[in-house]
Amino acid sequence: MPKPFLAFLGKPSRIYLLLGVASLLAWLNVSTSATTQLVQVSARSAAVTPLSAPPRNPVARAPEASITANTLNTADATALPAELHRPPLEAANRDPFVAWAPPPPPVVIVKQAPVVPVVVAPPPPPTPPPHNLTFAGRMTAPDGTQLVYVNAGDASLTLVAGQNLPNGYRVESITAQAIELSYPPLNTTARLDLPAPPKYEIR
């Protein structure tokens, strides 16, 4: 039966060998612990880094940001004029610190149509009543007075010059051709024509 490897070594050699193995094991234990701690710190750093880390490809996004800025500047320059013109302020038509009262209602002036004077025709002058005399006959009195017989309605009258008749007329004169009458209330005259007298043959 072969002898173990340690059987060929002396006692001092065994001690040194055991010390070397113990040192190696201790070193391996420390290295493993340090490596574990380094991995944990790296994981923590990796978890915090995305919050403050710059974008992965900043060079690729730079042209887009530049184009957006140029577009905004161009739009602002187009929309806004170079100089704003304010309209002039007009003077206030009332004092803002004085109580305002509504203006009085406008006065409506009604124009009246011109009054056209009514021309009233004067009444016609009064006229005398009709005499209503109808010739009935005539004769010559012995003293030469001309007597004329007339009918006034149902009455028979004998007319002589200067006689006043019941109808208001007055006999002014009697001739062979007519009887001249007057109406004193209106100072008018009238005429009653007489037929020609008959001619008698004297033998």
JSON list of N, CA and C in Angstrom, two decimals, residues 92-150:
[
{"chain": "A", "resi": 92, "resn": "ALA", "atom": "N", "xyz": [-60.98, 111.78, -23.84]},
{"chain": "A", "resi": 92, "resn": "ALA", "atom": "CA", "xyz": [-62.22, 111.30, -23.22]},
{"chain": "A", "resi": 92, "resn": "ALA", "atom": "C", "xyz": [-63.32, 112.34, -23.37]},
{"chain": "A", "resi": 93, "resn": "ASN", "atom": "N", "xyz": [-64.53, 111.86, -23.62]},
{"chain": "A", "resi": 93, "resn": "ASN", "atom": "CA", "xyz": [-65.66, 112.78, -23.80]},
{"chain": "A", "resi": 93, "resn": "ASN", "atom": "C", "xyz": [-66.32, 113.17, -22.48]},
{"chain": "A", "resi": 94, "resn": "ARG", "atom": "N", "xyz": [-65.87, 112.61, -21.37]},
{"chain": "A", "resi": 94, "resn": "ARG", "atom": "CA", "xyz": [-66.39, 113.01, -20.07]},
{"chain": "A", "resi": 94, "resn": "ARG", "atom": "C", "xyz": [-65.35, 112.70, -19.01]},
{"chain": "A", "resi": 95, "resn": "ASP", "atom": "N", "xyz": [-65.54, 113.30, -17.84]},
{"chain": "A", "resi": 95, "resn": "ASP", "atom": "CA", "xyz": [-64.64, 113.11, -16.71]},
{"chain": "A", "resi": 95, "resn": "ASP", "atom": "C", "xyz": [-65.01, 111.81, -16.01]},
{"chain": "A", "resi": 96, "resn": "PRO", "atom": "N", "xyz": [-64.10, 110.82, -15.93]},
{"chain": "A", "resi": 96, "resn": "PRO", "atom": "CA", "xyz": [-64.47, 109.55, -15.28]},
{"chain": "A", "resi": 96, "resn": "PRO", "atom": "C", "xyz": [-64.73, 109.67, -13.79]},
{"chain": "A", "resi": 97, "resn": "PHE", "atom": "N", "xyz": [-64.30, 110.80, -13.16]},
{"chain": "A", "resi": 97, "resn": "PHE", "atom": "CA", "xyz": [-64.50, 110.96, -11.72]},
{"chain": "A", "resi": 97, "resn": "PHE", "atom": "C", "xyz": [-65.76, 111.75, -11.40]},
{"chain": "A", "resi": 98, "resn": "VAL", "atom": "N", "xyz": [-66.54, 112.09, -12.38]},
{"chain": "A", "resi": 98, "resn": "VAL", "atom": "CA", "xyz": [-67.79, 112.82, -12.17]},
{"chain": "A", "resi": 98, "resn": "VAL", "atom": "C", "xyz": [-68.94, 111.87, -12.45]},
{"chain": "A", "resi": 99, "resn": "ALA", "atom": "N", "xyz": [-69.94, 111.90, -11.56]},
{"chain": "A", "resi": 99, "resn": "ALA", "atom": "CA", "xyz": [-71.09, 111.01, -11.74]},
{"chain": "A", "resi": 99, "resn": "ALA", "atom": "C", "xyz": [-71.76, 111.30, -13.07]},
{"chain": "A", "resi": 100, "resn": "TRP", "atom": "N", "xyz": [-72.08, 110.25, -13.77]},
{"chain": "A", "resi": 100, "resn": "TRP", "atom": "CA", "xyz": [-72.66, 110.38, -15.11]},
{"chain": "A", "resi": 100, "resn": "TRP", "atom": "C", "xyz": [-74.18, 110.31, -15.02]},
{"chain": "A", "resi": 101, "resn": "ALA", "atom": "N", "xyz": [-74.82, 111.21, -15.69]},
{"chain": "A", "resi": 101, "resn": "ALA", "atom": "CA", "xyz": [-76.28, 111.22, -15.77]},
{"chain": "A", "resi": 101, "resn": "ALA", "atom": "C", "xyz": [-76.69, 111.05, -17.22]},
{"chain": "A", "resi": 102, "resn": "PRO", "atom": "N", "xyz": [-77.72, 110.28, -17.48]},
{"chain": "A", "resi": 102, "resn": "PRO", "atom": "CA", "xyz": [-78.14, 110.09, -18.88]},
{"chain": "A", "resi": 102, "resn": "PRO", "atom": "C", "xyz": [-78.58, 111.40, -19.49]},
{"chain": "A", "resi": 103, "resn": "PRO", "atom": "N", "xyz": [-78.31, 111.60, -20.76]},
{"chain": "A", "resi": 103, "resn": "PRO", "atom": "CA", "xyz": [-78.73, 112.84, -21.41]},
{"chain": "A", "resi": 103, "resn": "PRO", "atom": "C", "xyz": [-80.24, 112.93, -21.49]},
{"chain": "A", "resi": 104, "resn": "PRO", "atom": "N", "xyz": [-80.76, 114.13, -21.49]},
{"chain": "A", "resi": 104, "resn": "PRO", "atom": "CA", "xyz": [-82.23, 114.26, -21.59]},
{"chain": "A", "resi": 104, "resn": "PRO", "atom": "C", "xyz": [-82.72, 113.75, -22.92]},
{"chain": "A", "resi": 105, "resn": "PRO", "atom": "N", "xyz": [-83.94, 113.29, -22.96]},
{"chain": "A", "resi": 105, "resn": "PRO", "atom": "CA", "xyz": [-84.48, 112.79, -24.23]},
{"chain": "A", "resi": 105, "resn": "PRO", "atom": "C", "xyz": [-84.53, 113.91, -25.26]},
{"chain": "A", "resi": 106, "resn": "PRO", "atom": "N", "xyz": [-84.33, 113.56, -26.50]},
{"chain": "A", "resi": 106, "resn": "PRO", "atom": "CA", "xyz": [-84.37, 114.60, -27.53]},
{"chain": "A", "resi": 106, "resn": "PRO", "atom": "C", "xyz": [-85.75, 115.23, -27.65]},
{"chain": "A", "resi": 107, "resn": "VAL", "atom": "N", "xyz": [-85.74, 116.49, -27.93]},
{"chain": "A", "resi": 107, "resn": "VAL", "atom": "CA", "xyz": [-86.99, 117.22, -28.10]},
{"chain": "A", "resi": 107, "resn": "VAL", "atom": "C", "xyz": [-87.48, 117.03, -29.53]},
{"chain": "A", "resi": 108, "resn": "VAL", "atom": "N", "xyz": [-88.63, 116.47, -29.62]},
{"chain": "A", "resi": 108, "resn": "VAL", "atom": "CA", "xyz": [-89.21, 116.20, -30.95]},
{"chain": "A", "resi": 108, "resn": "VAL", "atom": "C", "xyz": [-90.09, 117.40, -31.32]},
{"chain": "A", "resi": 109, "resn": "ILE", "atom": "N", "xyz": [-89.70, 118.05, -32.38]},
{"chain": "A", "resi": 109, "resn": "ILE", "atom": "CA", "xyz": [-90.45, 119.20, -32.86]},
{"chain": "A", "resi": 109, "resn": "ILE", "atom": "C", "xyz": [-91.36, 118.74, -33.99]},
{"chain": "A", "resi": 110, "resn": "VAL", "atom": "N", "xyz": [-92.63, 118.84, -33.73]},
{"chain": "A", "resi": 110, "resn": "VAL", "atom": "CA", "xyz": [-93.62, 118.42, -34.72]},
{"chain": "A", "resi": 110, "resn": "VAL", "atom": "C", "xyz": [-93.98, 119.63, -35.57]},
{"chain": "A", "resi": 111, "resn": "LYS", "atom": "N", "xyz": [-93.68, 119.52, -36.82]},
{"chain": "A", "resi": 111, "resn": "LYS", "atom": "CA", "xyz": [-94.00, 120.61, -37.74]},
{"chain": "A", "resi": 111, "resn": "LYS", "atom": "C", "xyz": [-95.46, 120.52, -38.15]},
{"chain": "A", "resi": 112, "resn": "GLN", "atom": "N", "xyz": [-96.17, 121.58, -37.84]},
{"chain": "A", "resi": 112, "resn": "GLN", "atom": "CA", "xyz": [-97.58, 121.60, -38.22]},
{"chain": "A", "resi": 112, "resn": "GLN", "atom": "C", "xyz": [-97.72, 122.05, -39.67]},
{"chain": "A", "resi": 113, "resn": "ALA", "atom": "N", "xyz": [-98.66, 121.44, -40.30]},
{"chain": "A", "resi": 113, "resn": "ALA", "atom": "CA", "xyz": [-98.93, 121.83, -41.69]},
{"chain": "A", "resi": 113, "resn": "ALA", "atom": "C", "xyz": [-99.47, 123.27, -41.72]},
{"chain": "A", "resi": 114, "resn": "PRO", "atom": "N", "xyz": [-99.06, 124.01, -42.71]},
{"chain": "A", "resi": 114, "resn": "PRO", "atom": "CA", "xyz": [-99.55, 125.39, -42.79]},
{"chain": "A", "resi": 114, "resn": "PRO", "atom": "C", "xyz": [-101.08, 125.42, -42.92]},
{"chain": "A", "resi": 115, "resn": "VAL", "atom": "N", "xyz": [-101.63, 126.32, -42.18]},
{"chain": "A", "resi": 115, "resn": "VAL", "atom": "CA", "xyz": [-103.09, 126.46, -42.19]},
{"chain": "A", "resi": 115, "resn": "VAL", "atom": "C", "xyz": [-103.51, 127.22, -43.44]},
{"chain": "A", "resi": 116, "resn": "VAL", "atom": "N", "xyz": [-104.27, 126.55, -44.24]},
{"chain": "A", "resi": 116, "resn": "VAL", "atom": "CA", "xyz": [-104.76, 127.17, -45.46]},
{"chain": "A", "resi": 116, "resn": "VAL", "atom": "C", "xyz": [-106.04, 127.93, -45.12]},
{"chain": "A", "resi": 117, "resn": "PRO", "atom": "N", "xyz": [-106.03, 129.21, -45.32]},
{"chain": "A", "resi": 117, "resn": "PRO", "atom": "CA", "xyz": [-107.25, 129.95, -44.99]},
{"chain": "A", "resi": 117, "resn": "PRO", "atom": "C", "xyz": [-108.41, 129.52, -45.89]},
{"chain": "A", "resi": 118, "resn": "VAL", "atom": "N", "xyz": [-109.52, 129.34, -45.26]},
{"chain": "A", "resi": 118, "resn": "VAL", "atom": "CA", "xyz": [-110.73, 128.94, -45.99]},
{"chain": "A", "resi": 118, "resn": "VAL", "atom": "C", "xyz": [-111.42, 130.20, -46.47]},
{"chain": "A", "resi": 119, "resn": "VAL", "atom": "N", "xyz": [-111.51, 130.27, -47.74]},
{"chain": "A", "resi": 119, "resn": "VAL", "atom": "CA", "xyz": [-112.15, 131.44, -48.34]},
{"chain": "A", "resi": 119, "resn": "VAL", "atom": "C", "xyz": [-113.66, 131.19, -48.35]},
{"chain": "A", "resi": 120, "resn": "VAL", "atom": "N", "xyz": [-114.33, 131.94, -47.58]},
{"chain": "A", "resi": 120, "resn": "VAL", "atom": "CA", "xyz": [-115.78, 131.82, -47.52]},
{"chain": "A", "resi": 120, "resn": "VAL", "atom": "C", "xyz": [-116.38, 132.88, -48.43]},
{"chain": "A", "resi": 121, "resn": "ALA", "atom": "N", "xyz": [-117.10, 132.40, -49.37]},
{"chain": "A", "resi": 121, "resn": "ALA", "atom": "CA", "xyz": [-117.73, 133.35, -50.29]},
{"chain": "A", "resi": 121, "resn": "ALA", "atom": "C", "xyz": [-118.77, 134.18, -49.54]},
{"chain": "A", "resi": 122, "resn": "PRO", "atom": "N", "xyz": [-118.79, 135.44, -49.81]},
{"chain": "A", "resi": 122, "resn": "PRO", "atom": "CA", "xyz": [-119.79, 136.28, -49.12]},
{"chain": "A", "resi": 122, "resn": "PRO", "atom": "C", "xyz": [-121.19, 135.84, -49.53]},
{"chain": "A", "resi": 123, "resn": "PRO", "atom": "N", "xyz": [-122.09, 135.93, -48.62]},
{"chain": "A", "resi": 123, "resn": "PRO", "atom": "CA", "xyz": [-123.46, 135.53, -48.98]},
{"chain": "A", "resi": 123, "resn": "PRO", "atom": "C", "xyz": [-124.02, 136.44, -50.07]},
{"chain": "A", "resi": 124, "resn": "PRO", "atom": "N", "xyz": [-124.81, 135.90, -50.89]},
{"chain": "A", "resi": 124, "resn": "PRO", "atom": "CA", "xyz": [-125.38, 136.74, -51.96]},
{"chain": "A", "resi": 124, "resn": "PRO", "atom": "C", "xyz": [-126.25, 137.84, -51.35]},
{"chain": "A", "resi": 125, "resn": "PRO", "atom": "N", "xyz": [-126.29, 138.92, -52.02]},
{"chain": "A", "resi": 125, "resn": "PRO", "atom": "CA", "xyz": [-127.12, 140.01, -51.50]},
{"chain": "A", "resi": 125, "resn": "PRO", "atom": "C", "xyz": [-128.60, 139.60, -51.47]},
{"chain": "A", "resi": 126, "resn": "PRO", "atom": "N", "xyz": [-129.29, 140.07, -50.51]},
{"chain": "A", "resi": 126, "resn": "PRO", "atom": "CA", "xyz": [-130.72, 139.69, -50.44]},
{"chain": "A", "resi": 126, "resn": "PRO", "atom": "C", "xyz": [-131.47, 140.21, -51.66]},
{"chain": "A", "resi": 127, "resn": "THR", "atom": "N", "xyz": [-132.39, 139.42, -52.03]},
{"chain": "A", "resi": 127, "resn": "THR", "atom": "CA", "xyz": [-133.22, 139.77, -53.20]},
{"chain": "A", "resi": 127, "resn": "THR", "atom": "C", "xyz": [-134.66, 140.03, -52.74]},
{"chain": "A", "resi": 128, "resn": "PRO", "atom": "N", "xyz": [-135.34, 140.92, -53.41]},
{"chain": "A", "resi": 128, "resn": "PRO", "atom": "CA", "xyz": [-136.74, 141.20, -53.02]},
{"chain": "A", "resi": 128, "resn": "PRO", "atom": "C", "xyz": [-137.63, 140.03, -53.38]},
{"chain": "A", "resi": 129, "resn": "PRO", "atom": "N", "xyz": [-138.70, 139.86, -52.69]},
{"chain": "A", "resi": 129, "resn": "PRO", "atom": "CA", "xyz": [-139.64, 138.78, -53.03]},
{"chain": "A", "resi": 129, "resn": "PRO", "atom": "C", "xyz": [-140.33, 139.10, -54.35]},
{"chain": "A", "resi": 130, "resn": "PRO", "atom": "N", "xyz": [-140.80, 138.07, -55.04]},
{"chain": "A", "resi": 130, "resn": "PRO", "atom": "CA", "xyz": [-141.55, 138.34, -56.28]},
{"chain": "A", "resi": 130, "resn": "PRO", "atom": "C", "xyz": [-142.85, 139.08, -55.98]},
{"chain": "A", "resi": 131, "resn": "HIS", "atom": "N", "xyz": [-143.20, 139.97, -56.89]},
{"chain": "A", "resi": 131, "resn": "HIS", "atom": "CA", "xyz": [-144.42, 140.78, -56.64]},
{"chain": "A", "resi": 131, "resn": "HIS", "atom": "C", "xyz": [-145.71, 140.00, -56.93]},
{"chain": "A", "resi": 132, "resn": "ASN", "atom": "N", "xyz": [-145.65, 138.97, -57.79]},
{"chain": "A", "resi": 132, "resn": "ASN", "atom": "CA", "xyz": [-146.82, 138.10, -58.07]},
{"chain": "A", "resi": 132, "resn": "ASN", "atom": "C", "xyz": [-148.05, 138.92, -58.55]},
{"chain": "A", "resi": 133, "resn": "LEU", "atom": "N", "xyz": [-147.82, 139.90, -59.38]},
{"chain": "A", "resi": 133, "resn": "LEU", "atom": "CA", "xyz": [-148.93, 140.72, -59.93]},
{"chain": "A", "resi": 133, "resn": "LEU", "atom": "C", "xyz": [-149.20, 140.28, -61.36]},
{"chain": "A", "resi": 134, "resn": "THR", "atom": "N", "xyz": [-150.46, 140.15, -61.65]},
{"chain": "A", "resi": 134, "resn": "THR", "atom": "CA", "xyz": [-150.90, 139.77, -63.00]},
{"chain": "A", "resi": 134, "resn": "THR", "atom": "C", "xyz": [-151.88, 140.84, -63.53]},
{"chain": "A", "resi": 135, "resn": "PHE", "atom": "N", "xyz": [-151.56, 141.32, -64.73]},
{"chain": "A", "resi": 135, "resn": "PHE", "atom": "CA", "xyz": [-152.41, 142.38, -65.32]},
{"chain": "A", "resi": 135, "resn": "PHE", "atom": "C", "xyz": [-153.81, 141.84, -65.56]},
{"chain": "A", "resi": 136, "resn": "ALA", "atom": "N", "xyz": [-154.83, 142.65, -65.20]},
{"chain": "A", "resi": 136, "resn": "ALA", "atom": "CA", "xyz": [-156.25, 142.27, -65.40]},
{"chain": "A", "resi": 136, "resn": "ALA", "atom": "C", "xyz": [-157.00, 143.27, -66.29]},
{"chain": "A", "resi": 137, "resn": "GLY", "atom": "N", "xyz": [-156.58, 144.54, -66.26]},
{"chain": "A", "resi": 137, "resn": "GLY", "atom": "CA", "xyz": [-157.25, 145.53, -67.11]},
{"chain": "A", "resi": 137, "resn": "GLY", "atom": "C", "xyz": [-156.79, 146.94, -66.74]},
{"chain": "A", "resi": 138, "resn": "ARG", "atom": "N", "xyz": [-157.29, 147.91, -67.51]},
{"chain": "A", "resi": 138, "resn": "ARG", "atom": "CA", "xyz": [-156.95, 149.31, -67.26]},
{"chain": "A", "resi": 138, "resn": "ARG", "atom": "C", "xyz": [-158.13, 150.22, -67.67]},
{"chain": "A", "resi": 139, "resn": "MET", "atom": "N", "xyz": [-158.03, 151.43, -67.13]},
{"chain": "A", "resi": 139, "resn": "MET", "atom": "CA", "xyz": [-159.01, 152.45, -67.53]},
{"chain": "A", "resi": 139, "resn": "MET", "atom": "C", "xyz": [-158.42, 153.83, -67.18]},
{"chain": "A", "resi": 140, "resn": "THR", "atom": "N", "xyz": [-159.00, 154.85, -67.83]},
{"chain": "A", "resi": 140, "resn": "THR", "atom": "CA", "xyz": [-158.59, 156.23, -67.55]},
{"chain": "A", "resi": 140, "resn": "THR", "atom": "C", "xyz": [-159.76, 156.92, -66.86]},
{"chain": "A", "resi": 141, "resn": "ALA", "atom": "N", "xyz": [-159.45, 157.45, -65.70]},
{"chain": "A", "resi": 141, "resn": "ALA", "atom": "CA", "xyz": [-160.49, 158.15, -64.92]},
{"chain": "A", "resi": 141, "resn": "ALA", "atom": "C", "xyz": [-160.85, 159.47, -65.59]},
{"chain": "A", "resi": 142, "resn": "PRO", "atom": "N", "xyz": [-162.04, 160.08, -65.23]},
{"chain": "A", "resi": 142, "resn": "PRO", "atom": "CA", "xyz": [-162.44, 161.35, -65.84]},
{"chain": "A", "resi": 142, "resn": "PRO", "atom": "C", "xyz": [-161.41, 162.45, -65.65]},
{"chain": "A", "resi": 143, "resn": "ASP", "atom": "N", "xyz": [-160.65, 162.36, -64.55]},
{"chain": "A", "resi": 143, "resn": "ASP", "atom": "CA", "xyz": [-159.64, 163.40, -64.35]},
{"chain": "A", "resi": 143, "resn": "ASP", "atom": "C", "xyz": [-158.34, 163.08, -65.06]},
{"chain": "A", "resi": 144, "resn": "GLY", "atom": "N", "xyz": [-158.28, 162.02, -65.83]},
{"chain": "A", "resi": 144, "resn": "GLY", "atom": "CA", "xyz": [-157.10, 161.64, -66.59]},
{"chain": "A", "resi": 144, "resn": "GLY", "atom": "C", "xyz": [-156.17, 160.69, -65.86]},
{"chain": "A", "resi": 145, "resn": "THR", "atom": "N", "xyz": [-156.54, 160.23, -64.64]},
{"chain": "A", "resi": 145, "resn": "THR", "atom": "CA", "xyz": [-155.67, 159.29, -63.89]},
{"chain": "A", "resi": 145, "resn": "THR", "atom": "C", "xyz": [-155.76, 157.90, -64.52]},
{"chain": "A", "resi": 146, "resn": "GLN", "atom": "N", "xyz": [-154.61, 157.27, -64.64]},
{"chain": "A", "resi": 146, "resn": "GLN", "atom": "CA", "xyz": [-154.55, 155.92, -65.19]},
{"chain": "A", "resi": 146, "resn": "GLN", "atom": "C", "xyz": [-154.76, 154.93, -64.06]},
{"chain": "A", "resi": 147, "resn": "LEU", "atom": "N", "xyz": [-155.76, 154.10, -64.23]},
{"chain": "A", "resi": 147, "resn": "LEU", "atom": "CA", "xyz": [-156.06, 153.04, -63.27]},
{"chain": "A", "resi": 147, "resn": "LEU", "atom": "C", "xyz": [-155.74, 151.69, -63.93]},
{"chain": "A", "resi": 148, "resn": "VAL", "atom": "N", "xyz": [-155.05, 150.86, -63.17]},
{"chain": "A", "resi": 148, "resn": "VAL", "atom": "CA", "xyz": [-154.69, 149.52, -63.68]},
{"chain": "A", "resi": 148, "resn": "VAL", "atom": "C", "xyz": [-155.22, 148.50, -62.69]},
{"chain": "A", "resi": 149, "resn": "TYR", "atom": "N", "xyz": [-155.85, 147.48, -63.21]},
{"chain": "A", "resi": 149, "resn": "TYR", "atom": "CA", "xyz": [-156.40, 146.40, -62.38]},
{"chain": "A", "resi": 149, "resn": "TYR", "atom": "C", "xyz": [-155.47, 145.17, -62.49]},
{"chain": "A", "resi": 150, "resn": "VAL", "atom": "N", "xyz": [-155.09, 144.68, -61.33]},
{"chain": "A", "resi": 150, "resn": "VAL", "atom": "CA", "xyz": [-154.17, 143.51, -61.30]},
{"chain": "A", "resi": 150, "resn": "VAL", "atom": "C", "xyz": [-154.73, 142.50, -60.32]}
]
